[in-house]
Amino acid sequence: PATLARLAEVPNIVAVKEASGNMTQIAEAIASVPEHFLVFSGDDAVTLPVIALGGVGIISVAANEIPHEMAALTRAALANDWATARTLNRKYLPLMQANFIESSPLPVKAVLAMMGKIEEVYRLPLVPMRRDTRSKLQRVVTDVGLISKPAGPVPEAAAFFIYENWAAGPHKIVVHRATCGQCSHGKGRPSGHDPNHAKWHGPYATLPEAREVAHAMTGVLIRSECKCI
């Protein structure tokens, strides 16, 4: 708070995003700066207490999924309509928390894909969510009403692996889906597998990415694709 108070005196520093999660620190920070200096919550789940302490809004993650609802929640709190603000907060708090069930922005991208807003494609270093956490996220998204209850589990994001087998020569490269029986998410042992002469590469989020990597690998490449593709 003391450092923030000094920074607030600099003319071209006009606001701060408070994402510490420490409400005592946030309260002290708001009390230490002049009224013209703006304090935003950086955590959806504490938007209401931050506004109650004098904050002016939220730099939101959940607004990617529920922009109208987050705007309504914030406007209600700023207008002292705490009943409306609390109702919205209570409904969407599980989603706000689930957005960090894995490293951001993985959960948000997965939710938007479940809602049909985007294709579920990840670029390295991002990789698809783990099956267990994705299932938990799916339940939350269903419970808050963003998607209908599915007849079965939401399919995992497509992922691909490259099998490099020096003994199948020279430098035989085969692209597999992660769910292929031979691949088993990069842990499979195809017929004749010799760990001294073969290895898996991946995962790759999309088939074009896997193909590009296969082409770029060194050596004389004979690239093929498994029947699972």
JSON list of C-alpha atoms in Angstrom, two decimals:
[
{"chain": "A", "resi": 1, "resn": "PRO", "atom": "CA", "xyz": [0.00, 0.00, 0.00]},
{"chain": "A", "resi": 2, "resn": "ALA", "atom": "CA", "xyz": [2.78, 2.47, 0.76]},
{"chain": "A", "resi": 3, "resn": "THR", "atom": "CA", "xyz": [4.40, 1.88, -2.64]},
{"chain": "A", "resi": 4, "resn": "LEU", "atom": "CA", "xyz": [1.03, 2.19, -4.37]},
{"chain": "A", "resi": 5, "resn": "ALA", "atom": "CA", "xyz": [0.38, 5.48, -2.59]},
{"chain": "A", "resi": 6, "resn": "ARG", "atom": "CA", "xyz": [3.64, 6.86, -4.01]},
{"chain": "A", "resi": 7, "resn": "LEU", "atom": "CA", "xyz": [2.86, 5.55, -7.49]},
{"chain": "A", "resi": 8, "resn": "ALA", "atom": "CA", "xyz": [-0.58, 7.19, -7.34]},
{"chain": "A", "resi": 9, "resn": "GLU", "atom": "CA", "xyz": [1.20, 10.55, -7.24]},
{"chain": "A", "resi": 10, "resn": "VAL", "atom": "CA", "xyz": [2.68, 9.95, -10.71]},
{"chain": "A", "resi": 11, "resn": "PRO", "atom": "CA", "xyz": [0.41, 11.75, -13.21]},
{"chain": "A", "resi": 12, "resn": "ASN", "atom": "CA", "xyz": [0.36, 9.03, -15.86]},
{"chain": "A", "resi": 13, "resn": "ILE", "atom": "CA", "xyz": [-0.39, 6.18, -13.43]},
{"chain": "A", "resi": 14, "resn": "VAL", "atom": "CA", "xyz": [-4.14, 6.26, -12.99]},
{"chain": "A", "resi": 15, "resn": "ALA", "atom": "CA", "xyz": [-5.26, 2.83, -11.80]},
{"chain": "A", "resi": 16, "resn": "VAL", "atom": "CA", "xyz": [-4.24, -0.54, -10.38]},
{"chain": "A", "resi": 17, "resn": "LYS", "atom": "CA", "xyz": [-5.49, -4.09, -10.83]},
{"chain": "A", "resi": 18, "resn": "GLU", "atom": "CA", "xyz": [-5.64, -5.76, -7.41]},
{"chain": "A", "resi": 19, "resn": "ALA", "atom": "CA", "xyz": [-5.37, -9.53, -7.79]},
{"chain": "A", "resi": 20, "resn": "SER", "atom": "CA", "xyz": [-3.57, -10.42, -4.57]},
{"chain": "A", "resi": 21, "resn": "GLY", "atom": "CA", "xyz": [-6.61, -12.08, -3.01]},
{"chain": "A", "resi": 22, "resn": "ASN", "atom": "CA", "xyz": [-5.62, -10.50, 0.30]},
{"chain": "A", "resi": 23, "resn": "MET", "atom": "CA", "xyz": [-8.63, -8.41, 1.32]},
{"chain": "A", "resi": 24, "resn": "THR", "atom": "CA", "xyz": [-6.74, -6.66, 4.12]},
{"chain": "A", "resi": 25, "resn": "GLN", "atom": "CA", "xyz": [-4.07, -5.57, 1.65]},
{"chain": "A", "resi": 26, "resn": "ILE", "atom": "CA", "xyz": [-6.72, -4.46, -0.85]},
{"chain": "A", "resi": 27, "resn": "ALA", "atom": "CA", "xyz": [-8.56, -2.46, 1.80]},
{"chain": "A", "resi": 28, "resn": "GLU", "atom": "CA", "xyz": [-5.31, -0.76, 2.83]},
{"chain": "A", "resi": 29, "resn": "ALA", "atom": "CA", "xyz": [-4.45, -0.06, -0.82]},
{"chain": "A", "resi": 30, "resn": "ILE", "atom": "CA", "xyz": [-7.81, 1.61, -1.48]},
{"chain": "A", "resi": 31, "resn": "ALA", "atom": "CA", "xyz": [-7.51, 3.66, 1.70]},
{"chain": "A", "resi": 32, "resn": "SER", "atom": "CA", "xyz": [-3.99, 4.80, 0.78]},
{"chain": "A", "resi": 33, "resn": "VAL", "atom": "CA", "xyz": [-4.73, 6.34, -2.64]},
{"chain": "A", "resi": 34, "resn": "PRO", "atom": "CA", "xyz": [-6.63, 9.52, -3.58]},
{"chain": "A", "resi": 35, "resn": "GLU", "atom": "CA", "xyz": [-10.21, 9.19, -4.83]},
{"chain": "A", "resi": 36, "resn": "HIS", "atom": "CA", "xyz": [-9.25, 9.92, -8.44]},
{"chain": "A", "resi": 37, "resn": "PHE", "atom": "CA", "xyz": [-6.95, 6.87, -8.48]},
{"chain": "A", "resi": 38, "resn": "LEU", "atom": "CA", "xyz": [-8.94, 3.84, -9.66]},
{"chain": "A", "resi": 39, "resn": "VAL", "atom": "CA", "xyz": [-8.72, 0.39, -8.08]},
{"chain": "A", "resi": 40, "resn": "PHE", "atom": "CA", "xyz": [-10.03, -2.59, -10.04]},
{"chain": "A", "resi": 41, "resn": "SER", "atom": "CA", "xyz": [-10.47, -6.12, -8.78]},
{"chain": "A", "resi": 42, "resn": "GLY", "atom": "CA", "xyz": [-8.33, -8.62, -10.67]},
{"chain": "A", "resi": 43, "resn": "ASP", "atom": "CA", "xyz": [-10.27, -11.61, -9.35]},
{"chain": "A", "resi": 44, "resn": "ASP", "atom": "CA", "xyz": [-13.91, -12.18, -10.35]},
{"chain": "A", "resi": 45, "resn": "ALA", "atom": "CA", "xyz": [-14.70, -13.92, -7.08]},
{"chain": "A", "resi": 46, "resn": "VAL", "atom": "CA", "xyz": [-13.92, -10.85, -4.94]},
{"chain": "A", "resi": 47, "resn": "THR", "atom": "CA", "xyz": [-15.48, -8.20, -7.18]},
{"chain": "A", "resi": 48, "resn": "LEU", "atom": "CA", "xyz": [-18.24, -7.39, -4.70]},
{"chain": "A", "resi": 49, "resn": "PRO", "atom": "CA", "xyz": [-16.05, -6.87, -1.61]},
{"chain": "A", "resi": 50, "resn": "VAL", "atom": "CA", "xyz": [-13.57, -4.81, -3.63]},
{"chain": "A", "resi": 51, "resn": "ILE", "atom": "CA", "xyz": [-16.36, -2.52, -4.87]},
{"chain": "A", "resi": 52, "resn": "ALA", "atom": "CA", "xyz": [-17.77, -2.33, -1.34]},
{"chain": "A", "resi": 53, "resn": "LEU", "atom": "CA", "xyz": [-14.37, -1.08, -0.16]},
{"chain": "A", "resi": 54, "resn": "GLY", "atom": "CA", "xyz": [-14.24, 1.60, -2.87]},
{"chain": "A", "resi": 55, "resn": "GLY", "atom": "CA", "xyz": [-13.09, -0.24, -5.99]},
{"chain": "A", "resi": 56, "resn": "VAL", "atom": "CA", "xyz": [-14.60, 0.75, -9.33]},
{"chain": "A", "resi": 57, "resn": "GLY", "atom": "CA", "xyz": [-14.89, -2.51, -11.26]},
{"chain": "A", "resi": 58, "resn": "ILE", "atom": "CA", "xyz": [-13.33, -5.75, -12.40]},
{"chain": "A", "resi": 59, "resn": "ILE", "atom": "CA", "xyz": [-10.73, -6.79, -14.97]},
{"chain": "A", "resi": 60, "resn": "SER", "atom": "CA", "xyz": [-12.58, -10.01, -15.59]},
{"chain": "A", "resi": 61, "resn": "VAL", "atom": "CA", "xyz": [-11.84, -13.53, -16.75]},
{"chain": "A", "resi": 62, "resn": "ALA", "atom": "CA", "xyz": [-15.45, -14.73, -16.54]},
{"chain": "A", "resi": 63, "resn": "ALA", "atom": "CA", "xyz": [-16.56, -11.87, -18.80]},
{"chain": "A", "resi": 64, "resn": "ASN", "atom": "CA", "xyz": [-15.16, -13.90, -21.71]},
{"chain": "A", "resi": 65, "resn": "GLU", "atom": "CA", "xyz": [-17.93, -16.42, -21.02]},
{"chain": "A", "resi": 66, "resn": "ILE", "atom": "CA", "xyz": [-20.68, -14.29, -19.42]},
{"chain": "A", "resi": 67, "resn": "PRO", "atom": "CA", "xyz": [-20.04, -10.67, -20.49]},
{"chain": "A", "resi": 68, "resn": "HIS", "atom": "CA", "xyz": [-23.61, -9.45, -19.95]},
{"chain": "A", "resi": 69, "resn": "GLU", "atom": "CA", "xyz": [-23.88, -11.04, -16.52]},
{"chain": "A", "resi": 70, "resn": "MET", "atom": "CA", "xyz": [-20.53, -9.71, -15.28]},
{"chain": "A", "resi": 71, "resn": "ALA", "atom": "CA", "xyz": [-21.42, -6.22, -16.51]},
{"chain": "A", "resi": 72, "resn": "ALA", "atom": "CA", "xyz": [-24.80, -6.44, -14.76]},
{"chain": "A", "resi": 73, "resn": "LEU", "atom": "CA", "xyz": [-23.17, -7.64, -11.54]},
{"chain": "A", "resi": 74, "resn": "THR", "atom": "CA", "xyz": [-20.68, -4.78, -11.56]},
{"chain": "A", "resi": 75, "resn": "ARG", "atom": "CA", "xyz": [-23.24, -2.11, -12.44]},
{"chain": "A", "resi": 76, "resn": "ALA", "atom": "CA", "xyz": [-25.56, -3.34, -9.69]},
{"chain": "A", "resi": 77, "resn": "ALA", "atom": "CA", "xyz": [-22.81, -3.20, -7.07]},
{"chain": "A", "resi": 78, "resn": "LEU", "atom": "CA", "xyz": [-21.72, 0.29, -8.16]},
{"chain": "A", "resi": 79, "resn": "ALA", "atom": "CA", "xyz": [-25.37, 1.41, -7.94]},
{"chain": "A", "resi": 80, "resn": "ASN", "atom": "CA", "xyz": [-25.68, -0.03, -4.41]},
{"chain": "A", "resi": 81, "resn": "ASP", "atom": "CA", "xyz": [-28.15, -2.65, -5.65]},
{"chain": "A", "resi": 82, "resn": "TRP", "atom": "CA", "xyz": [-26.50, -5.29, -3.55]},
{"chain": "A", "resi": 83, "resn": "ALA", "atom": "CA", "xyz": [-29.43, -7.72, -3.71]},
{"chain": "A", "resi": 84, "resn": "THR", "atom": "CA", "xyz": [-29.08, -8.04, -7.50]},
{"chain": "A", "resi": 85, "resn": "ALA", "atom": "CA", "xyz": [-25.29, -8.11, -7.29]},
{"chain": "A", "resi": 86, "resn": "ARG", "atom": "CA", "xyz": [-25.30, -10.86, -4.67]},
{"chain": "A", "resi": 87, "resn": "THR", "atom": "CA", "xyz": [-27.80, -12.95, -6.64]},
{"chain": "A", "resi": 88, "resn": "LEU", "atom": "CA", "xyz": [-25.60, -12.85, -9.75]},
{"chain": "A", "resi": 89, "resn": "ASN", "atom": "CA", "xyz": [-22.46, -13.45, -7.72]},
{"chain": "A", "resi": 90, "resn": "ARG", "atom": "CA", "xyz": [-23.99, -16.45, -5.97]},
{"chain": "A", "resi": 91, "resn": "LYS", "atom": "CA", "xyz": [-25.07, -18.00, -9.27]},
{"chain": "A", "resi": 92, "resn": "TYR", "atom": "CA", "xyz": [-21.78, -17.56, -11.12]},
{"chain": "A", "resi": 93, "resn": "LEU", "atom": "CA", "xyz": [-19.25, -17.93, -8.30]},
{"chain": "A", "resi": 94, "resn": "PRO", "atom": "CA", "xyz": [-18.66, -21.63, -9.10]},
{"chain": "A", "resi": 95, "resn": "LEU", "atom": "CA", "xyz": [-17.75, -20.66, -12.68]},
{"chain": "A", "resi": 96, "resn": "MET", "atom": "CA", "xyz": [-15.44, -17.88, -11.48]},
{"chain": "A", "resi": 97, "resn": "GLN", "atom": "CA", "xyz": [-13.60, -20.41, -9.33]},
{"chain": "A", "resi": 98, "resn": "ALA", "atom": "CA", "xyz": [-13.60, -23.17, -11.96]},
{"chain": "A", "resi": 99, "resn": "ASN", "atom": "CA", "xyz": [-11.89, -20.84, -14.42]},
{"chain": "A", "resi": 100, "resn": "PHE", "atom": "CA", "xyz": [-8.70, -21.55, -12.47]},
{"chain": "A", "resi": 101, "resn": "ILE", "atom": "CA", "xyz": [-9.13, -25.30, -12.05]},
{"chain": "A", "resi": 102, "resn": "GLU", "atom": "CA", "xyz": [-6.09, -25.46, -14.36]},
{"chain": "A", "resi": 103, "resn": "SER", "atom": "CA", "xyz": [-3.71, -22.78, -15.54]},
{"chain": "A", "resi": 104, "resn": "SER", "atom": "CA", "xyz": [-5.47, -19.88, -17.23]},
{"chain": "A", "resi": 105, "resn": "PRO", "atom": "CA", "xyz": [-6.56, -19.53, -20.01]},
{"chain": "A", "resi": 106, "resn": "LEU", "atom": "CA", "xyz": [-7.12, -23.28, -20.52]},
{"chain": "A", "resi": 107, "resn": "PRO", "atom": "CA", "xyz": [-10.46, -23.48, -18.66]},
{"chain": "A", "resi": 108, "resn": "VAL", "atom": "CA", "xyz": [-11.91, -20.38, -20.34]},
{"chain": "A", "resi": 109, "resn": "LYS", "atom": "CA", "xyz": [-11.01, -21.70, -23.79]},
{"chain": "A", "resi": 110, "resn": "ALA", "atom": "CA", "xyz": [-12.57, -25.05, -22.92]},
{"chain": "A", "resi": 111, "resn": "VAL", "atom": "CA", "xyz": [-15.77, -23.39, -21.69]},
{"chain": "A", "resi": 112, "resn": "LEU", "atom": "CA", "xyz": [-16.08, -21.26, -24.83]},
{"chain": "A", "resi": 113, "resn": "ALA", "atom": "CA", "xyz": [-15.64, -24.42, -26.90]},
{"chain": "A", "resi": 114, "resn": "MET", "atom": "CA", "xyz": [-18.36, -26.18, -24.89]},
{"chain": "A", "resi": 115, "resn": "MET", "atom": "CA", "xyz": [-20.62, -23.20, -25.60]},
{"chain": "A", "resi": 116, "resn": "GLY", "atom": "CA", "xyz": [-19.88, -23.47, -29.32]},
{"chain": "A", "resi": 117, "resn": "LYS", "atom": "CA", "xyz": [-18.19, -20.07, -29.45]},
{"chain": "A", "resi": 118, "resn": "ILE", "atom": "CA", "xyz": [-14.74, -21.25, -30.57]},
{"chain": "A", "resi": 119, "resn": "GLU", "atom": "CA", "xyz": [-12.94, -24.36, -31.74]},
{"chain": "A", "resi": 120, "resn": "GLU", "atom": "CA", "xyz": [-11.02, -26.06, -28.95]},
{"chain": "A", "resi": 121, "resn": "VAL", "atom": "CA", "xyz": [-7.52, -25.64, -30.37]},
{"chain": "A", "resi": 122, "resn": "TYR", "atom": "CA", "xyz": [-4.44, -25.01, -28.26]},
{"chain": "A", "resi": 123, "resn": "ARG", "atom": "CA", "xyz": [-1.04, -23.77, -29.34]},
{"chain": "A", "resi": 124, "resn": "LEU", "atom": "CA", "xyz": [2.04, -24.88, -27.45]},
{"chain": "A", "resi": 125, "resn": "PRO", "atom": "CA", "xyz": [2.94, -24.41, -24.66]},
{"chain": "A", "resi": 126, "resn": "LEU", "atom": "CA", "xyz": [-0.80, -24.78, -23.97]},
{"chain": "A", "resi": 127, "resn": "VAL", "atom": "CA", "xyz": [-2.09, -28.35, -24.11]},
{"chain": "A", "resi": 128, "resn": "PRO", "atom": "CA", "xyz": [-5.61, -29.80, -23.66]},
{"chain": "A", "resi": 129, "resn": "MET", "atom": "CA", "xyz": [-6.99, -30.01, -20.13]},
{"chain": "A", "resi": 130, "resn": "ARG", "atom": "CA", "xyz": [-6.73, -33.22, -18.15]},
{"chain": "A", "resi": 131, "resn": "ARG", "atom": "CA", "xyz": [-9.77, -35.46, -18.47]},
{"chain": "A", "resi": 132, "resn": "ASP", "atom": "CA", "xyz": [-10.72, -35.30, -14.78]},
{"chain": "A", "resi": 133, "resn": "THR", "atom": "CA", "xyz": [-10.57, -31.51, -14.46]},
{"chain": "A", "resi": 134, "resn": "ARG", "atom": "CA", "xyz": [-12.36, -31.03, -17.78]},
{"chain": "A", "resi": 135, "resn": "SER", "atom": "CA", "xyz": [-15.21, -33.22, -16.53]},
{"chain": "A", "resi": 136, "resn": "LYS", "atom": "CA", "xyz": [-15.47, -31.12, -13.37]},
{"chain": "A", "resi": 137, "resn": "LEU", "atom": "CA", "xyz": [-15.49, -27.95, -15.45]},
{"chain": "A", "resi": 138, "resn": "GLN", "atom": "CA", "xyz": [-18.19, -29.38, -17.70]},
{"chain": "A", "resi": 139, "resn": "ARG", "atom": "CA", "xyz": [-20.41, -30.04, -14.66]},
{"chain": "A", "resi": 140, "resn": "VAL", "atom": "CA", "xyz": [-20.00, -26.45, -13.44]},
{"chain": "A", "resi": 141, "resn": "VAL", "atom": "CA", "xyz": [-20.77, -25.01, -16.87]},
{"chain": "A", "resi": 142, "resn": "THR", "atom": "CA", "xyz": [-23.88, -27.20, -17.06]},
{"chain": "A", "resi": 143, "resn": "ASP", "atom": "CA", "xyz": [-25.01, -26.27, -13.54]},
{"chain": "A", "resi": 144, "resn": "VAL", "atom": "CA", "xyz": [-24.82, -22.52, -14.19]},
{"chain": "A", "resi": 145, "resn": "GLY", "atom": "CA", "xyz": [-26.85, -22.95, -17.37]},
{"chain": "A", "resi": 146, "resn": "LEU", "atom": "CA", "xyz": [-24.29, -22.13, -20.05]},
{"chain": "A", "resi": 147, "resn": "ILE", "atom": "CA", "xyz": [-24.75, -25.47, -21.81]},
{"chain": "A", "resi": 148, "resn": "SER", "atom": "CA", "xyz": [-27.45, -28.12, -21.80]},
{"chain": "A", "resi": 149, "resn": "LYS", "atom": "CA", "xyz": [-26.80, -31.35, -19.99]},
{"chain": "A", "resi": 150, "resn": "PRO", "atom": "CA", "xyz": [-25.04, -33.53, -22.58]},
{"chain": "A", "resi": 151, "resn": "ALA", "atom": "CA", "xyz": [-26.15, -37.04, -23.41]},
{"chain": "A", "resi": 152, "resn": "GLY", "atom": "CA", "xyz": [-22.58, -38.17, -22.78]},
{"chain": "A", "resi": 153, "resn": "PRO", "atom": "CA", "xyz": [-19.23, -36.71, -21.82]},
{"chain": "A", "resi": 154, "resn": "VAL", "atom": "CA", "xyz": [-17.97, -33.77, -23.84]},
{"chain": "A", "resi": 155, "resn": "PRO", "atom": "CA", "xyz": [-15.21, -35.12, -26.11]},
{"chain": "A", "resi": 156, "resn": "GLU", "atom": "CA", "xyz": [-11.70, -34.20, -25.18]},
{"chain": "A", "resi": 157, "resn": "ALA", "atom": "CA", "xyz": [-9.87, -31.76, -27.39]},
{"chain": "A", "resi": 158, "resn": "ALA", "atom": "CA", "xyz": [-8.18, -33.44, -30.31]},
{"chain": "A", "resi": 159, "resn": "ALA", "atom": "CA", "xyz": [-4.50, -34.06, -29.75]},
{"chain": "A", "resi": 160, "resn": "PHE", "atom": "CA", "xyz": [-1.93, -35.77, -31.92]},
{"chain": "A", "resi": 161, "resn": "PHE", "atom": "CA", "xyz": [1.41, -37.49, -31.43]},
{"chain": "A", "resi": 162, "resn": "ILE", "atom": "CA", "xyz": [4.26, -38.39, -33.77]},
{"chain": "A", "resi": 163, "resn": "TYR", "atom": "CA", "xyz": [5.87, -41.82, -33.59]},
{"chain": "A", "resi": 164, "resn": "GLU", "atom": "CA", "xyz": [9.49, -41.76, -34.75]},
{"chain": "A", "resi": 165, "resn": "ASN", "atom": "CA", "xyz": [10.99, -45.18, -35.45]},
{"chain": "A", "resi": 166, "resn": "TRP", "atom": "CA", "xyz": [14.61, -45.19, -36.61]},
{"chain": "A", "resi": 167, "resn": "ALA", "atom": "CA", "xyz": [14.50, -48.97, -37.19]},
{"chain": "A", "resi": 168, "resn": "ALA", "atom": "CA", "xyz": [11.67, -48.69, -39.74]},
{"chain": "A", "resi": 169, "resn": "GLY", "atom": "CA", "xyz": [14.00, -46.72, -41.92]},
{"chain": "A", "resi": 170, "resn": "PRO", "atom": "CA", "xyz": [15.13, -44.55, -42.69]},
{"chain": "A", "resi": 171, "resn": "HIS", "atom": "CA", "xyz": [13.55, -42.37, -39.99]},
{"chain": "A", "resi": 172, "resn": "LYS", "atom": "CA", "xyz": [9.96, -43.57, -40.36]},
{"chain": "A", "resi": 173, "resn": "ILE", "atom": "CA", "xyz": [7.48, -40.98, -39.05]},
{"chain": "A", "resi": 174, "resn": "VAL", "atom": "CA", "xyz": [3.84, -41.82, -38.30]},
{"chain": "A", "resi": 175, "resn": "VAL", "atom": "CA", "xyz": [1.20, -39.37, -37.05]},
{"chain": "A", "resi": 176, "resn": "HIS", "atom": "CA", "xyz": [-1.41, -40.73, -34.59]},
{"chain": "A", "resi": 177, "resn": "ARG", "atom": "CA", "xyz": [-4.39, -39.40, -32.69]},
{"chain": "A", "resi": 178, "resn": "ALA", "atom": "CA", "xyz": [-3.78, -39.34, -28.95]},
{"chain": "A", "resi": 179, "resn": "THR", "atom": "CA", "xyz": [-6.70, -41.72, -28.41]},
{"chain": "A", "resi": 180, "resn": "CYS", "atom": "CA", "xyz": [-5.41, -44.26, -30.92]},
{"chain": "A", "resi": 181, "resn": "GLY", "atom": "CA", "xyz": [-4.84, -47.69, -29.38]},
{"chain": "A", "resi": 182, "resn": "GLN", "atom": "CA", "xyz": [-1.25, -47.73, -30.62]},
{"chain": "A", "resi": 183, "resn": "CYS", "atom": "CA", "xyz": [-0.57, -44.24, -29.25]},
{"chain": "A", "resi": 184, "resn": "SER", "atom": "CA", "xyz": [-2.33, -44.19, -25.85]},
{"chain": "A", "resi": 185, "resn": "HIS", "atom": "CA", "xyz": [-1.45, -40.51, -25.38]},
{"chain": "A", "resi": 186, "resn": "GLY", "atom": "CA", "xyz": [2.20, -41.04, -26.25]},
{"chain": "A", "resi": 187, "resn": "LYS", "atom": "CA", "xyz": [2.67, -44.08, -24.00]},
{"chain": "A", "resi": 188, "resn": "GLY", "atom": "CA", "xyz": [1.82, -46.81, -26.49]},
{"chain": "A", "resi": 189, "resn": "ARG", "atom": "CA", "xyz": [4.13, -49.55, -27.70]},
{"chain": "A", "resi": 190, "resn": "PRO", "atom": "CA", "xyz": [3.31, -50.41, -31.32]},
{"chain": "A", "resi": 191, "resn": "SER", "atom": "CA", "xyz": [4.24, -53.83, -32.66]},
{"chain": "A", "resi": 192, "resn": "GLY", "atom": "CA", "xyz": [8.03, -54.19, -32.75]},
{"chain": "A", "resi": 193, "resn": "HIS", "atom": "CA", "xyz": [8.54, -51.14, -30.53]},
{"chain": "A", "resi": 194, "resn": "ASP", "atom": "CA", "xyz": [12.13, -50.80, -29.34]},
{"chain": "A", "resi": 195, "resn": "PRO", "atom": "CA", "xyz": [12.67, -47.90, -26.91]},
{"chain": "A", "resi": 196, "resn": "ASN", "atom": "CA", "xyz": [16.29, -47.70, -28.07]},
{"chain": "A", "resi": 197, "resn": "HIS", "atom": "CA", "xyz": [15.24, -46.98, -31.64]},
{"chain": "A", "resi": 198, "resn": "ALA", "atom": "CA", "xyz": [11.85, -45.27, -31.34]},
{"chain": "A", "resi": 199, "resn": "LYS", "atom": "CA", "xyz": [10.14, -42.47, -29.42]},
{"chain": "A", "resi": 200, "resn": "TRP", "atom": "CA", "xyz": [6.93, -40.45, -29.24]},
{"chain": "A", "resi": 201, "resn": "HIS", "atom": "CA", "xyz": [6.78, -36.69, -29.86]},
{"chain": "A", "resi": 202, "resn": "GLY", "atom": "CA", "xyz": [3.88, -34.50, -28.73]},
{"chain": "A", "resi": 203, "resn": "PRO", "atom": "CA", "xyz": [1.14, -33.76, -27.95]},
{"chain": "A", "resi": 204, "resn": "TYR", "atom": "CA", "xyz": [0.25, -31.40, -30.77]},
{"chain": "A", "resi": 205, "resn": "ALA", "atom": "CA", "xyz": [-3.08, -29.59, -30.60]},
{"chain": "A", "resi": 206, "resn": "THR", "atom": "CA", "xyz": [-4.05, -29.90, -34.25]},
{"chain": "A", "resi": 207, "resn": "LEU", "atom": "CA", "xyz": [-3.36, -32.23, -37.16]},
{"chain": "A", "resi": 208, "resn": "PRO", "atom": "CA", "xyz": [-1.78, -29.44, -39.28]},
{"chain": "A", "resi": 209, "resn": "GLU", "atom": "CA", "xyz": [0.60, -28.68, -36.41]},
{"chain": "A", "resi": 210, "resn": "ALA", "atom": "CA", "xyz": [1.58, -32.35, -36.09]},
{"chain": "A", "resi": 211, "resn": "ARG", "atom": "CA", "xyz": [2.12, -32.58, -39.85]},
{"chain": "A", "resi": 212, "resn": "GLU", "atom": "CA", "xyz": [4.26, -29.44, -39.84]},
{"chain": "A", "resi": 213, "resn": "VAL", "atom": "CA", "xyz": [6.45, -30.81, -37.04]},
{"chain": "A", "resi": 214, "resn": "ALA", "atom": "CA", "xyz": [6.75, -34.15, -38.83]},
{"chain": "A", "resi": 215, "resn": "HIS", "atom": "CA", "xyz": [7.98, -32.39, -41.96]},
{"chain": "A", "resi": 216, "resn": "ALA", "atom": "CA", "xyz": [10.44, -30.31, -39.96]},
{"chain": "A", "resi": 217, "resn": "MET", "atom": "CA", "xyz": [12.08, -33.22, -38.13]},
{"chain": "A", "resi": 218, "resn": "THR", "atom": "CA", "xyz": [15.63, -33.90, -39.25]},
{"chain": "A", "resi": 219, "resn": "GLY", "atom": "CA", "xyz": [16.63, -36.82, -41.44]},
{"chain": "A", "resi": 220, "resn": "VAL", "atom": "CA", "xyz": [15.16, -38.35, -44.54]},
{"chain": "A", "resi": 221, "resn": "LEU", "atom": "CA", "xyz": [11.49, -38.48, -43.67]},
{"chain": "A", "resi": 222, "resn": "ILE", "atom": "CA", "xyz": [8.96, -40.94, -44.93]},
{"chain": "A", "resi": 223, "resn": "ARG", "atom": "CA", "xyz": [5.84, -39.50, -43.33]},
{"chain": "A", "resi": 224, "resn": "SER", "atom": "CA", "xyz": [2.66, -41.52, -43.01]},
{"chain": "A", "resi": 225, "resn": "GLU", "atom": "CA", "xyz": [-0.47, -41.34, -40.92]},
{"chain": "A", "resi": 226, "resn": "CYS", "atom": "CA", "xyz": [-2.18, -43.99, -38.87]},
{"chain": "A", "resi": 227, "resn": "LYS", "atom": "CA", "xyz": [-5.64, -45.21, -39.93]},
{"chain": "A", "resi": 228, "resn": "CYS", "atom": "CA", "xyz": [-6.98, -43.35, -36.86]},
{"chain": "A", "resi": 229, "resn": "ILE", "atom": "CA", "xyz": [-6.44, -39.98, -38.58]}
]
